[in-house]
Short mmCIF file of C-alpha atoms and ligand atoms in Angstrom, two decimals:
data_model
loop_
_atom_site.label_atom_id
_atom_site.label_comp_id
_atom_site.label_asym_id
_atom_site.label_seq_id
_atom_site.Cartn_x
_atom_site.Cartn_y
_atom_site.Cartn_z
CA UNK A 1315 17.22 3.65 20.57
CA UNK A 1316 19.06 3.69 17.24
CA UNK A 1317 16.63 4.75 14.48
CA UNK A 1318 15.13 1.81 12.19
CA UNK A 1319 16.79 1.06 9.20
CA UNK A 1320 13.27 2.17 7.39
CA UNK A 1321 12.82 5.23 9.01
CA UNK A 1322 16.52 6.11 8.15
CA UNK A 1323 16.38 5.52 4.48
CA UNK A 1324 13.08 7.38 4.62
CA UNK A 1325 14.50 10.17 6.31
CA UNK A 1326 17.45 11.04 3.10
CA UNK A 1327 20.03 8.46 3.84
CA UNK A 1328 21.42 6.00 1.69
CA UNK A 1329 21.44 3.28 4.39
CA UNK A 1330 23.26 0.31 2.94
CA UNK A 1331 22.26 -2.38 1.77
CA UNK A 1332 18.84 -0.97 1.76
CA UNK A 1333 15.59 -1.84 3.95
CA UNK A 1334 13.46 -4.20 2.34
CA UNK A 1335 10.22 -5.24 2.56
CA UNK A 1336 7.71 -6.55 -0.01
CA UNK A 1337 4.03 -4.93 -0.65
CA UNK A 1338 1.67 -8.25 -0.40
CA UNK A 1339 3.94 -9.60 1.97
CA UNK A 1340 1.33 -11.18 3.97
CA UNK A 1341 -0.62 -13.64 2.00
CA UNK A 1342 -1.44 -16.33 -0.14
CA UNK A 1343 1.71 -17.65 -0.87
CA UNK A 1344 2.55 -18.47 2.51
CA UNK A 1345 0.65 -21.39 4.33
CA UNK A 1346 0.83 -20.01 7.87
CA UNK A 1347 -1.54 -17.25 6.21
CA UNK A 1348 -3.88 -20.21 4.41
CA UNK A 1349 -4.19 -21.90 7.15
CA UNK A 1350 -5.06 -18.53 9.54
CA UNK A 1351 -7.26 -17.43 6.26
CA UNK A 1352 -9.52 -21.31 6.57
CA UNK A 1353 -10.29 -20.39 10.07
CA UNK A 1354 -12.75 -17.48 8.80
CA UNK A 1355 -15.72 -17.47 6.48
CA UNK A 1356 -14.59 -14.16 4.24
CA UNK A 1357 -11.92 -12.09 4.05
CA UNK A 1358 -13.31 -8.93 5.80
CA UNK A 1359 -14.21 -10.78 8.50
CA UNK A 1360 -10.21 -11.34 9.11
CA UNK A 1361 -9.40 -7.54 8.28
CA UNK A 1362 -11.44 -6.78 11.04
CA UNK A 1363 -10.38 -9.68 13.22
CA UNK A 1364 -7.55 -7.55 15.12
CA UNK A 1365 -6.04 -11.14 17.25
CA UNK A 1366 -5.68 -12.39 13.41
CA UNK A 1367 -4.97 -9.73 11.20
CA UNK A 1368 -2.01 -9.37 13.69
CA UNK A 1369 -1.14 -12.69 13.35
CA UNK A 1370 -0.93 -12.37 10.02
CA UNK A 1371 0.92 -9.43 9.71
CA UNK A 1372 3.74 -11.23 12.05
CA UNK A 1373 3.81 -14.41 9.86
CA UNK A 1374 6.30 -12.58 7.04
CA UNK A 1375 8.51 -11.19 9.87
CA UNK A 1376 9.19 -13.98 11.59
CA UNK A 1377 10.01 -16.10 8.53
CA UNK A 1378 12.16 -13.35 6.89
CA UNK A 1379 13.00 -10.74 9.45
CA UNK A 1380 11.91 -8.01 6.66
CA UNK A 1381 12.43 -4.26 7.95
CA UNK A 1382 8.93 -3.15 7.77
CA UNK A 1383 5.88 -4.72 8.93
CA UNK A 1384 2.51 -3.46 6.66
CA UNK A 1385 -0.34 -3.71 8.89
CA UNK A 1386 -2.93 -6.46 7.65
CA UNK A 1387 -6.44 -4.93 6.02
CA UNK A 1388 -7.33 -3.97 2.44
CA UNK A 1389 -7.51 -0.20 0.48
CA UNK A 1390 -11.24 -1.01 0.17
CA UNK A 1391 -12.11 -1.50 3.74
CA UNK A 1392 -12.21 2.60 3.99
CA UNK A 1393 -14.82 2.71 1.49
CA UNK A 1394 -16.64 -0.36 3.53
CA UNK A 1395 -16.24 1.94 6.93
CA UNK A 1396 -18.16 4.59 5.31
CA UNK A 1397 -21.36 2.71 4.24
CA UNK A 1398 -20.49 1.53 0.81
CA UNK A 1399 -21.11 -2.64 0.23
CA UNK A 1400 -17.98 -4.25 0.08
CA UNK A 1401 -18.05 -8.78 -1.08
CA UNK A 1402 -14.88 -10.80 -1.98
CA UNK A 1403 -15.42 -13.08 -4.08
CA UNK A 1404 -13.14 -15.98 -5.00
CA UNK A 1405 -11.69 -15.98 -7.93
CA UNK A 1406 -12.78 -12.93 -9.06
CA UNK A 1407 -11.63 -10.01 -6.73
CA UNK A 1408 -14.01 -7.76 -4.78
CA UNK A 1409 -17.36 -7.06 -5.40
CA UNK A 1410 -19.07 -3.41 -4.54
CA UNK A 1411 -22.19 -1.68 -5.32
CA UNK A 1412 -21.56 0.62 -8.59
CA UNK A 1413 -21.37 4.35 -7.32
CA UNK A 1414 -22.85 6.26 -10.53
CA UNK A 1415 -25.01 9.30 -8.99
CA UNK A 1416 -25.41 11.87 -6.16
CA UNK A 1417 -27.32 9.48 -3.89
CA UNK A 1418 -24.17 7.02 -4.15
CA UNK A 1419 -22.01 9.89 -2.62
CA UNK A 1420 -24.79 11.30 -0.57
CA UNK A 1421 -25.04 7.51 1.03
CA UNK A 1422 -21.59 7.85 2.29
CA UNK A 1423 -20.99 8.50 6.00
CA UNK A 1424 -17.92 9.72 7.57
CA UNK A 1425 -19.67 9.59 11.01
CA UNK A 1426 -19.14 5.90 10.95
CA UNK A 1427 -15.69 5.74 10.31
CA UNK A 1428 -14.19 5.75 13.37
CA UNK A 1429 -16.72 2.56 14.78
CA UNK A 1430 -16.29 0.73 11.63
CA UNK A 1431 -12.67 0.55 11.68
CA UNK A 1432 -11.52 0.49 15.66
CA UNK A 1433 -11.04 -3.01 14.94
CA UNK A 1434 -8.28 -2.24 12.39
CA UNK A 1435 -6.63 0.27 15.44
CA UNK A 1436 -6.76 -2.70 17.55
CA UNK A 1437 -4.88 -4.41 15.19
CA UNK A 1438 -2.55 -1.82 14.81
CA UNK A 1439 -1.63 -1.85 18.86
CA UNK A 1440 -1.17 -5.78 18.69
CA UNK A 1441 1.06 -5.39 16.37
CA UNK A 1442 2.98 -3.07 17.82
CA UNK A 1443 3.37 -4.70 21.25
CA UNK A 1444 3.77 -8.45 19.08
CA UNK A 1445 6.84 -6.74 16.89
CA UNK A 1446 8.66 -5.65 21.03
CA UNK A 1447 7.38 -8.99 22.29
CA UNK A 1448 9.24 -10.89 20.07
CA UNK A 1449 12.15 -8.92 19.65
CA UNK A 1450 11.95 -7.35 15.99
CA UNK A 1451 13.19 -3.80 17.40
CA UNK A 1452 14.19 -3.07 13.67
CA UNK A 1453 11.17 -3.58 12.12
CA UNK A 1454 9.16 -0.21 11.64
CA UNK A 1455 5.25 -0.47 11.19
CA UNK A 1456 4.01 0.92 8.12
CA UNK A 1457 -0.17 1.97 8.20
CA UNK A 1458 -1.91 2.19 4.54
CA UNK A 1459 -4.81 3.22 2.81
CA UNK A 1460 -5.66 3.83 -0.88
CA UNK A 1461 -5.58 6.67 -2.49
CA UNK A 1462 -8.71 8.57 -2.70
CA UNK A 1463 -8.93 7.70 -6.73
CA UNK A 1464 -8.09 4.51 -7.02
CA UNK A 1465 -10.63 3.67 -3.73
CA UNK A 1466 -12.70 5.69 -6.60
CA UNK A 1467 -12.07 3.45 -9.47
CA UNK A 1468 -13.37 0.62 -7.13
CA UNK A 1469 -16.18 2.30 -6.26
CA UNK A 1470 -17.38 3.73 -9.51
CA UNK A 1471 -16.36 0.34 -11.58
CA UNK A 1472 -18.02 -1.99 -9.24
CA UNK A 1473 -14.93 -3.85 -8.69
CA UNK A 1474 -11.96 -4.39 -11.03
CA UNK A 1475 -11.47 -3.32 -14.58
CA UNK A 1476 -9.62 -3.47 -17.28
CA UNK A 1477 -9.62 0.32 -18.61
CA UNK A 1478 -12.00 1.91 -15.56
CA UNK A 1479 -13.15 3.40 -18.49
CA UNK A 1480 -16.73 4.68 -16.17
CA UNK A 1481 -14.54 6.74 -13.50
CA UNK A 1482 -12.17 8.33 -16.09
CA UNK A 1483 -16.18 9.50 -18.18
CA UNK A 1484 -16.92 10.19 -14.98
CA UNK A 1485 -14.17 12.77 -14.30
CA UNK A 1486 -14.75 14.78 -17.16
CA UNK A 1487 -18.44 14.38 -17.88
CA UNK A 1488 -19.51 14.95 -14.23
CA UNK A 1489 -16.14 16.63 -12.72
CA UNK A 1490 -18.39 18.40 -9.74
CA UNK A 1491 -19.94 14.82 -8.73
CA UNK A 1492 -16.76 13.35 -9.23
CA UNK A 1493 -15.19 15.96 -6.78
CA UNK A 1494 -17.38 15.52 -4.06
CA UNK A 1495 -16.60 11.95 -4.45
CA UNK A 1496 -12.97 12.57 -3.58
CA UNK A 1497 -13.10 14.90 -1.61
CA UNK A 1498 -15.18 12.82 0.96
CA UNK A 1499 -12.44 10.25 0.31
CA UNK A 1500 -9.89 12.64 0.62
CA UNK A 1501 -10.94 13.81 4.24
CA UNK A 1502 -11.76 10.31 5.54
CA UNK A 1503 -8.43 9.26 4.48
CA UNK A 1504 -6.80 11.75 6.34
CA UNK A 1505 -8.81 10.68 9.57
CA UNK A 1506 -8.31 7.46 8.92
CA UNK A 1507 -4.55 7.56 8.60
CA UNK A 1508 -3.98 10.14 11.35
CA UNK A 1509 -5.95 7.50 13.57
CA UNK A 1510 -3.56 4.78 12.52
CA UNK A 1511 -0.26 6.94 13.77
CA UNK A 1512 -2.34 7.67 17.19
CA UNK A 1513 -2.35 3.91 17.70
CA UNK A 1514 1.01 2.95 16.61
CA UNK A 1515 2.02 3.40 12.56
CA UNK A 1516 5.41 4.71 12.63
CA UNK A 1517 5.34 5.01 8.71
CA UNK A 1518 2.55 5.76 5.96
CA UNK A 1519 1.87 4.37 2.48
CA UNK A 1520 -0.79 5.53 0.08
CA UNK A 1521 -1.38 3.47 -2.51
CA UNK A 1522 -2.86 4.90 -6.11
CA UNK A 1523 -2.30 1.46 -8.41
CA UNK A 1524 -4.71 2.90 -11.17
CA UNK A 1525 -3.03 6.54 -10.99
CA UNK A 1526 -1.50 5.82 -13.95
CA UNK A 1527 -4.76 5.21 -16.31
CA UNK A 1528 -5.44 9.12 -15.51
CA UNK A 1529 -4.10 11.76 -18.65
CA UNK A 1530 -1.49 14.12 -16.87
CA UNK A 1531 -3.97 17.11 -16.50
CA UNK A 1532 -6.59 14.64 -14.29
CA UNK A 1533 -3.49 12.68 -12.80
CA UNK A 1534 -2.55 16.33 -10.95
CA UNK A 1535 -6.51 17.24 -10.43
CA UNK A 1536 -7.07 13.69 -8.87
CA UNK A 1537 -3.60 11.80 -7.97
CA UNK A 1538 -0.59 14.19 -6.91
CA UNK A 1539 -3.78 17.18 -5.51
CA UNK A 1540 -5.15 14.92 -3.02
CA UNK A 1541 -2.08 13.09 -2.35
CA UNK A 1542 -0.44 16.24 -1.18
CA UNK A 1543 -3.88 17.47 1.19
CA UNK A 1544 -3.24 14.13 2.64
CA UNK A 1545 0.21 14.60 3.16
CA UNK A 1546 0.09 18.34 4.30
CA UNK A 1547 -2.70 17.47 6.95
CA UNK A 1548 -0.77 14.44 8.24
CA UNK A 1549 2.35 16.33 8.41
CA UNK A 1550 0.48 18.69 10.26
CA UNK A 1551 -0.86 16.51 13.06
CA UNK A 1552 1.87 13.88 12.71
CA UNK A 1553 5.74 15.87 11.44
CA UNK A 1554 7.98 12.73 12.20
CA UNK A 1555 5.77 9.88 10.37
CA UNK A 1556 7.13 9.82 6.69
CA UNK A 1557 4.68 9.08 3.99
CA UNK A 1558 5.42 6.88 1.12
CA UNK A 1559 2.88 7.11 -1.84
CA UNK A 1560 2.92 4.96 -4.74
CA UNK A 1561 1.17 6.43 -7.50
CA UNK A 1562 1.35 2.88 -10.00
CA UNK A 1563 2.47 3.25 -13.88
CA UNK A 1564 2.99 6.91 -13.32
CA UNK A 1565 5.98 7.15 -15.84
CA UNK A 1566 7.31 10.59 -15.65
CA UNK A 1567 4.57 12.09 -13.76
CA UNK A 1568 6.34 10.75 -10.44
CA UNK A 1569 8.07 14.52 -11.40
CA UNK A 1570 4.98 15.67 -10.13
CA UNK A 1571 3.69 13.52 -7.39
CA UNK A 1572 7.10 14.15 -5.78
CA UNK A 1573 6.49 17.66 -5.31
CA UNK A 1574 3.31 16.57 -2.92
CA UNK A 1575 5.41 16.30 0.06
CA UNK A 1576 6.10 12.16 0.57
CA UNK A 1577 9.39 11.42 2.25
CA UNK A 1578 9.67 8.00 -0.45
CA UNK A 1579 8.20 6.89 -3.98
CA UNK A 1580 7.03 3.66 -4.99
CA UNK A 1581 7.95 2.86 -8.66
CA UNK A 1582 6.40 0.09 -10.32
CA UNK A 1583 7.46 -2.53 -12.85
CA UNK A 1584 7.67 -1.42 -15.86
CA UNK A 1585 9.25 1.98 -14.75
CA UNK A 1586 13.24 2.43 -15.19
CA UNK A 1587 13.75 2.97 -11.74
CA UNK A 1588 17.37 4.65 -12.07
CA UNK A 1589 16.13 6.99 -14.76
CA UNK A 1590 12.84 7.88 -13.01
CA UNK A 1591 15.06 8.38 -9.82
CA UNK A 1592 17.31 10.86 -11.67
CA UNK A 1593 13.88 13.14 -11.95
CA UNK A 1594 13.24 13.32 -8.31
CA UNK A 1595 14.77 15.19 -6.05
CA UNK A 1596 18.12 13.47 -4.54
CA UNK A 1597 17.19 12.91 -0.80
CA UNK A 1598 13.89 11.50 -1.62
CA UNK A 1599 13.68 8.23 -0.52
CA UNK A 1600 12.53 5.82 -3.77
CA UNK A 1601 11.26 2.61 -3.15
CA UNK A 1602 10.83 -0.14 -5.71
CA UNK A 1603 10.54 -2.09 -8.46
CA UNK A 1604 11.50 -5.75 -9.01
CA UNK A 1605 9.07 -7.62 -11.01
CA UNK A 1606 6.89 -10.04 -8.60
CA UNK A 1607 7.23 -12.56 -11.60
CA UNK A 1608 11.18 -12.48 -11.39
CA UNK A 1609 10.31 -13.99 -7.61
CA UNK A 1610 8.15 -16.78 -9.25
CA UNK A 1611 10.79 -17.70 -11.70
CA UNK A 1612 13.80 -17.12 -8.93
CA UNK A 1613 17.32 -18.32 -9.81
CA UNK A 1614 19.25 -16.49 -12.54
CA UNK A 1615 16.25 -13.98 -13.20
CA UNK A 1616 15.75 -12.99 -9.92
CA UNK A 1617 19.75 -12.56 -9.57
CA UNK A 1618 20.16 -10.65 -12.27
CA UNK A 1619 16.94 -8.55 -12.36
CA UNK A 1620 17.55 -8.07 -8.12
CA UNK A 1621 21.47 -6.82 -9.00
CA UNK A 1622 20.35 -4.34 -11.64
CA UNK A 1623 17.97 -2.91 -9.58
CA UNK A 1624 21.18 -2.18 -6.64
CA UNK A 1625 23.35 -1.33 -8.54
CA UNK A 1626 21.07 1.77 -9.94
CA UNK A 1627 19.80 2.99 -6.39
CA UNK A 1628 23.30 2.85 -4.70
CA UNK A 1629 24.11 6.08 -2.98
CA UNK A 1630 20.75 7.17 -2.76
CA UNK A 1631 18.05 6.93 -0.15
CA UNK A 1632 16.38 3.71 -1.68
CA UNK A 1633 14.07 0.93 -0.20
CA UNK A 1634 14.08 -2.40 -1.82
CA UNK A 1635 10.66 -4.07 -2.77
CA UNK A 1636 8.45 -5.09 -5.36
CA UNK A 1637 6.76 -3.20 -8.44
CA UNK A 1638 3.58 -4.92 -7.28
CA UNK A 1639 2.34 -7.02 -4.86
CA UNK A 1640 3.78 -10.60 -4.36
CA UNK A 1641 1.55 -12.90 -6.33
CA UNK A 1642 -0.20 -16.55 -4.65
CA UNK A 1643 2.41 -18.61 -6.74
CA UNK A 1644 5.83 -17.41 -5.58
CA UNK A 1645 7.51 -19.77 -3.49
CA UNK A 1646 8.19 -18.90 -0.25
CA UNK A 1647 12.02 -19.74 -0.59
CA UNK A 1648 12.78 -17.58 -3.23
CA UNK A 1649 11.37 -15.05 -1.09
CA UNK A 1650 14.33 -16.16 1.36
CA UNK A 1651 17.09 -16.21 -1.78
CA UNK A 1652 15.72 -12.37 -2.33
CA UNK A 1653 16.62 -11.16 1.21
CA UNK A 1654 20.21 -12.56 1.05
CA UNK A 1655 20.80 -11.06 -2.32
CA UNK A 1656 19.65 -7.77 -0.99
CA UNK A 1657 21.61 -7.85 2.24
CA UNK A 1658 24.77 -8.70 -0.10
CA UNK A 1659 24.46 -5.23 -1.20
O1 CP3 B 2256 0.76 -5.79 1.75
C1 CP3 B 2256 0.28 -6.47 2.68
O2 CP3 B 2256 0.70 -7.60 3.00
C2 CP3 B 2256 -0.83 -5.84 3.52
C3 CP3 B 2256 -2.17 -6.13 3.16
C4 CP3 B 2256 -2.77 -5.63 1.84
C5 CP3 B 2256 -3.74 -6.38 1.12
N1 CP3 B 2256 -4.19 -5.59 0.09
C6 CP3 B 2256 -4.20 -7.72 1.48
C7 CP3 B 2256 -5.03 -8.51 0.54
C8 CP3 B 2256 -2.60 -4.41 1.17
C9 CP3 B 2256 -1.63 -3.26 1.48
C10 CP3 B 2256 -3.51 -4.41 0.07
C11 CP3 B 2256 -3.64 -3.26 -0.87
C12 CP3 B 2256 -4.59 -3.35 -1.98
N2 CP3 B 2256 -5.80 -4.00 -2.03
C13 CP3 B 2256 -4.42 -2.66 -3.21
C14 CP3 B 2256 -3.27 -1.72 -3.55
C15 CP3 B 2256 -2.05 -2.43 -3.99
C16 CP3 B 2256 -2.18 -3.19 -5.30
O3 CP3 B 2256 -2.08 -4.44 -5.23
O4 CP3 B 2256 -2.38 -2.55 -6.34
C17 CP3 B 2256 -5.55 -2.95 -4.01
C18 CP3 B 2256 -5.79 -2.43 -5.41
C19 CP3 B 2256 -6.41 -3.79 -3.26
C20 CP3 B 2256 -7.75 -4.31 -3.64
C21 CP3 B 2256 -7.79 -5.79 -3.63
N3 CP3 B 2256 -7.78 -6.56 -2.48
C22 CP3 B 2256 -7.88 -6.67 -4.74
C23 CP3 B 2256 -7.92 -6.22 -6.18
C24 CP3 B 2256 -7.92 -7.96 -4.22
C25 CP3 B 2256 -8.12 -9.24 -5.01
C26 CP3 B 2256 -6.90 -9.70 -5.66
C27 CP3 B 2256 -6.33 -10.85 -4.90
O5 CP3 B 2256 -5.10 -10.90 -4.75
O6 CP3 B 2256 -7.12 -11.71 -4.48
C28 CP3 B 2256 -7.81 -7.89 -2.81
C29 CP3 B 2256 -7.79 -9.01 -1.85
C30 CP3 B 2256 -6.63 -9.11 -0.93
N4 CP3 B 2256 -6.06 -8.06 -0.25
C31 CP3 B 2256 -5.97 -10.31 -0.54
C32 CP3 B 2256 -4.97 -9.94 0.38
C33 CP3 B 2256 -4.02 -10.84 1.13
C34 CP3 B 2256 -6.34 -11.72 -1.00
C35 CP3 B 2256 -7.63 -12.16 -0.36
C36 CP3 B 2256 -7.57 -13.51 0.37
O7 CP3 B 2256 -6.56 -13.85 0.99
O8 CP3 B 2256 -8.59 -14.19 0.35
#
């Protein structure tokens, strides 16, 4: 079989028009997922629901026939796996226990990963055979976690945060706490991951969105250093599943995180995605960055903002998504306007 369109542009082509497929894909905005979401009493009850987070995960794919399909779960249901407490409440984002000492880490248990999140394997599989079933033999499977230090600013904060001002203290007022931290992170990632090829993920994203509150010298100790152990142990067990890692409001340190290994980049937002990509290396695959409020507004801002981002990644391995994730409000037809502009080329 011909290789996916993903896969290609992931590989060093500039396949054209691009792949596209948008990070938060599955989700609010859409009422198939409200109505699938009503049906259970908390939201890691679905992650872990593999019949729904499948479901789910279909839902964008059949509406919009997107190139990649990103498995259904959460960055903090690794953290949950391992022991830590893990609420979502509504309105407000999640809700952990505050990890602040050596008992926190100590409390963490890698044994359980592998029962905790079979579910989310399960899900993986369905997926799989649903994308064959129903004939999307284009669209490529992409597996996730977070990235060991933004699972960390979760964990540390208690939730979310405006500066994570306690897990930036903590990595330079406690740096060998701090380490073990990660570095349990860091190896339950990679089993985590690994275990999501074995049952089907035919691509990999990591996702660091608070990477970019770290000062250069602690974003390579703690972004682009664990990013590429992740990478070199995957590529070890795994050498034909590329890795995409998205290290969020990086700037110019994507420089840096490129040299970790990942086949693509995700650029965010407020990032000038054709000078960032003139940093990297040319067949790295860079993946990015329209503004998820230009698909709120749609019409002539998300024509214009959608044609300047094309016209800077032509001729170079590029995916097309967001900067962020799609946000509750967009309506689902400008999602569908979005797709034809980016299949114009
Ligand atoms: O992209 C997809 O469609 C796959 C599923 C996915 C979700 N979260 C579903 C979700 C993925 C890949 C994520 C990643 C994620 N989760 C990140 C990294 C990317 C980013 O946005 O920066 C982060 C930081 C989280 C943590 C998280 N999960 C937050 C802060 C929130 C609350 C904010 C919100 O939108 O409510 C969540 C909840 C969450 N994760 C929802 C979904 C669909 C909404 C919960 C619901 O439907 O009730």
């Amino acid at each position: 079989m011909a290789m996916k369109r993903l896969l290609r542009s992931l590989n060093g082509e500039a396949v054209w028009p691009p792949p596209v497929w948008l990070m938060r894909q599955a989700g609010r905005y859409l009422p198939e997922y409200r109505a699938v979401r009503a049906r259970v009493p908390d939201f890691v009850t679905l992650c872990t629901s593999p019949d729904l987070a499948a479901e789910v995960t279909l839902q964008p794919i059949r509406r919009y026939g997107f190139d990649a399909a990103i498995l259904f779960s959460d960055i903090l249901i690794l953290p949950w796996a391992l022991g830590h407490g893990l609420a979502f409440k509504e309105g407000e984002g999640p809700v952990l226990p505050r990890l602040r000492d050596a008992a926190g880490v100590a409390a963490l248990d890698p044994r359980r990963l592998a029962e905790k999140t079979a579910p989310v394997m399960e899900t993986v599989r369905r997926i799989r055979a649903g994308l064959r079933a129903e004939g999307f033999g284009n669209t490529a499977l992409i597996g996730f976690a977070g990235a060991p230090f933004t699972v960390a600013c979760y964990m540390v904060e208690g939730g979310g945060s405006k500066d994570f001002a306690a897990v930036r203290a903590m990595a330079y007022a406690e740096p060998d706490l701090f380490a073990r931290l990660m570095d349990t992170l860091t190896e339950a990632t990679i089993a985590y991951l690994s275990a999501q090829v074995e049952a089907g993920a035919e691509v990999l994203m990591l996702f660091d969105s608070w990477a970019g509150v770290l000062s250069p010298g602690l974003f390579r100790r703690h972004a682009a250093a664990p990013a590429q152990r992740i990478v070199s142990a995957l590529k070890a067990r795994h050498p034909d599943v590329p890795v995409i890692g998205f290290p969020r409001l990086a700037g110019i340190l994507a420089r840096d995180y490129a040299a970790t290994g990942v086949d693509g980049i995700g650029i965010d937002t407020g990032s000038d995605i054709g000078a960032i990509a003139a940093l990297l290396p040319p067949g790295l695959a860079v993946q990015g960055n329209l503004d998820p409020m230009a698909l709120v507004a749609g019409g002539e801002a998300l024509r214009t903002e959608t044609r300047a981002i094309l016209a800077a990644m032509k001729g170079r391995p590029f995916v097309f998504n967001l900067g962020h994730g799609i946000v509750p409000q967009t309506p689902p037809e400008n999602v569908a306007a979005l797709l034809e502009l980016v299949r114009a080329g």
